[in-house]
C-alpha cells in the first residue's frame, strides 16, 4: 500500500500582499518570496503549508474562480514519490487529468492537476518534490 502525505493547501486571494500578514499572524511562519508562474496565470507565495494564489488577470482560471466563488480554498496538494506513475494509476482508476504529463510548478517542483469534473468538484494537485541532489541554485 501507499500513502501520499499532504504537501500543501492553497487558497485563492485577490492580493498576496494583503493576505500574507493574516496568515503570518495566525501561523507564525514568514511569507516566502513571491513566485510568478505565467504559464498558470498566477503569482504565489507560501506561508508554512499554505499556498496563497493570486491571479495575474481576470481572464485566468484563478481569476474566474475568484469571480465565481470569491476568496477561499482553491486546491489541496499531495506529495507523491513518482508523479508519472501516480498519474497513470489515477487515470486507470477513471479520474480525468488536467495535466497528462507533469509540468513545472512553484518551488521548482513537478506538478499535475486532476480535473474537478471527475472528483466531485475538488481541485487536487499532485506534487513531486525536486530531487534533493539537484545541482545549481
Ligand atoms: Zn498548489
Short mmCIF file of C-alpha atoms in Angstrom, two decimals, residues 4-112:
data_model
loop_
_atom_site.label_atom_id
_atom_site.label_comp_id
_atom_site.label_asym_id
_atom_site.label_seq_id
_atom_site.Cartn_x
_atom_site.Cartn_y
_atom_site.Cartn_z
CA UNK A 4 0.60 10.28 -0.04
CA UNK A 5 1.20 12.97 2.60
CA UNK A 6 -0.43 16.36 2.30
CA UNK A 7 2.00 18.78 0.65
CA UNK A 8 0.04 22.00 0.92
CA UNK A 9 -3.37 23.61 0.88
CA UNK A 10 -3.90 26.52 -1.50
CA UNK A 11 -6.23 29.46 -1.10
CA UNK A 12 -7.17 31.87 -3.86
CA UNK A 13 -6.77 35.51 -2.84
CA UNK A 14 -7.22 38.84 -4.60
CA UNK A 15 -3.90 40.14 -3.28
CA UNK A 16 -0.89 38.25 -1.94
CA UNK A 17 0.35 41.36 -0.19
CA UNK A 18 -2.96 41.86 1.61
CA UNK A 19 -3.43 38.19 2.54
CA UNK A 20 0.12 37.46 3.67
CA UNK A 21 0.03 39.34 7.01
CA UNK A 22 -3.10 37.49 8.17
CA UNK A 23 -1.68 34.02 7.56
CA UNK A 24 1.63 35.08 9.05
CA UNK A 25 -0.17 36.40 12.13
CA UNK A 26 -2.15 33.19 12.59
CA UNK A 27 0.53 30.62 11.84
CA UNK A 28 3.75 32.44 12.70
CA UNK A 29 5.51 31.37 9.53
CA UNK A 30 7.04 34.10 7.36
CA UNK A 31 5.73 34.63 3.85
CA UNK A 32 8.08 33.27 1.22
CA UNK A 33 9.20 35.46 -1.67
CA UNK A 34 6.58 35.81 -4.40
CA UNK A 35 6.94 33.49 -7.38
CA UNK A 36 5.30 34.33 -10.68
CA UNK A 37 4.06 31.42 -12.82
CA UNK A 38 2.87 32.98 -16.09
CA UNK A 39 2.02 29.59 -17.63
CA UNK A 40 -0.54 29.08 -14.87
CA UNK A 41 -1.62 32.71 -14.77
CA UNK A 42 -0.76 33.17 -11.11
CA UNK A 43 1.57 34.67 -8.55
CA UNK A 44 2.07 32.54 -5.46
CA UNK A 45 3.76 32.56 -2.12
CA UNK A 46 3.90 30.10 0.76
CA UNK A 47 3.13 30.71 4.42
CA UNK A 48 4.13 27.44 6.05
CA UNK A 49 1.99 24.77 4.40
CA UNK A 50 -0.48 27.24 2.92
CA UNK A 51 -0.03 28.44 -0.64
CA UNK A 52 -1.56 31.82 -1.44
CA UNK A 53 -2.55 32.08 -5.10
CA UNK A 54 -3.30 35.39 -6.81
CA UNK A 55 -4.45 35.57 -10.44
CA UNK A 56 -2.36 37.53 -12.94
CA UNK A 57 -5.59 38.67 -14.59
CA UNK A 58 -9.36 38.25 -14.56
CA UNK A 59 -9.25 36.01 -17.60
CA UNK A 60 -7.24 33.25 -15.96
CA UNK A 61 -8.53 30.11 -14.22
CA UNK A 62 -7.94 31.60 -10.77
CA UNK A 63 -9.32 34.96 -11.89
CA UNK A 64 -12.54 33.26 -12.95
CA UNK A 65 -12.55 31.20 -9.75
CA UNK A 66 -12.45 34.41 -7.67
CA UNK A 67 -15.26 35.98 -9.69
CA UNK A 68 -17.44 32.92 -9.24
CA UNK A 69 -16.68 31.96 -5.67
CA UNK A 70 -14.68 34.71 -4.01
CA UNK A 71 -11.60 34.12 -1.89
CA UNK A 72 -11.29 30.67 -0.40
CA UNK A 73 -9.93 27.17 -0.64
CA UNK A 74 -8.66 26.57 -4.17
CA UNK A 75 -6.91 23.20 -4.13
CA UNK A 76 -5.17 20.65 -1.97
CA UNK A 77 -1.90 19.07 -2.96
CA UNK A 78 -0.49 15.66 -2.14
CA UNK A 79 3.18 14.81 -2.33
CA UNK A 80 3.91 11.76 -4.46
CA UNK A 81 7.19 9.91 -4.95
CA UNK A 82 6.65 9.22 -8.65
CA UNK A 83 4.33 11.62 -10.44
CA UNK A 84 4.07 9.87 -13.83
CA UNK A 85 3.26 6.61 -12.03
CA UNK A 86 0.63 8.31 -9.85
CA UNK A 87 -0.98 9.94 -12.90
CA UNK A 88 -1.23 6.73 -14.87
CA UNK A 89 -2.67 4.89 -11.86
CA UNK A 90 -5.34 7.54 -11.25
CA UNK A 91 -6.18 7.71 -14.94
CA UNK A 92 -6.68 3.95 -14.92
CA UNK A 93 -8.98 4.44 -11.95
CA UNK A 94 -11.12 6.69 -14.14
CA UNK A 95 -10.05 10.14 -12.99
CA UNK A 96 -9.62 12.87 -15.57
CA UNK A 97 -6.26 14.61 -15.69
CA UNK A 98 -5.77 18.29 -16.45
CA UNK A 99 -2.10 17.53 -16.93
CA UNK A 100 -1.38 14.29 -18.75
CA UNK A 101 2.29 14.87 -18.08
CA UNK A 102 3.95 16.69 -15.16
CA UNK A 103 4.72 20.38 -15.57
CA UNK A 104 6.86 22.82 -13.66
CA UNK A 105 5.06 24.27 -10.65
CA UNK A 106 6.05 26.54 -7.80
CA UNK A 107 9.30 25.95 -5.86
CA UNK A 108 10.74 24.16 -8.91
CA UNK A 109 8.62 21.08 -8.26
CA UNK A 110 6.93 18.90 -10.85
CA UNK A 111 3.15 19.14 -10.53
CA UNK A 112 -0.04 17.91 -12.18
#
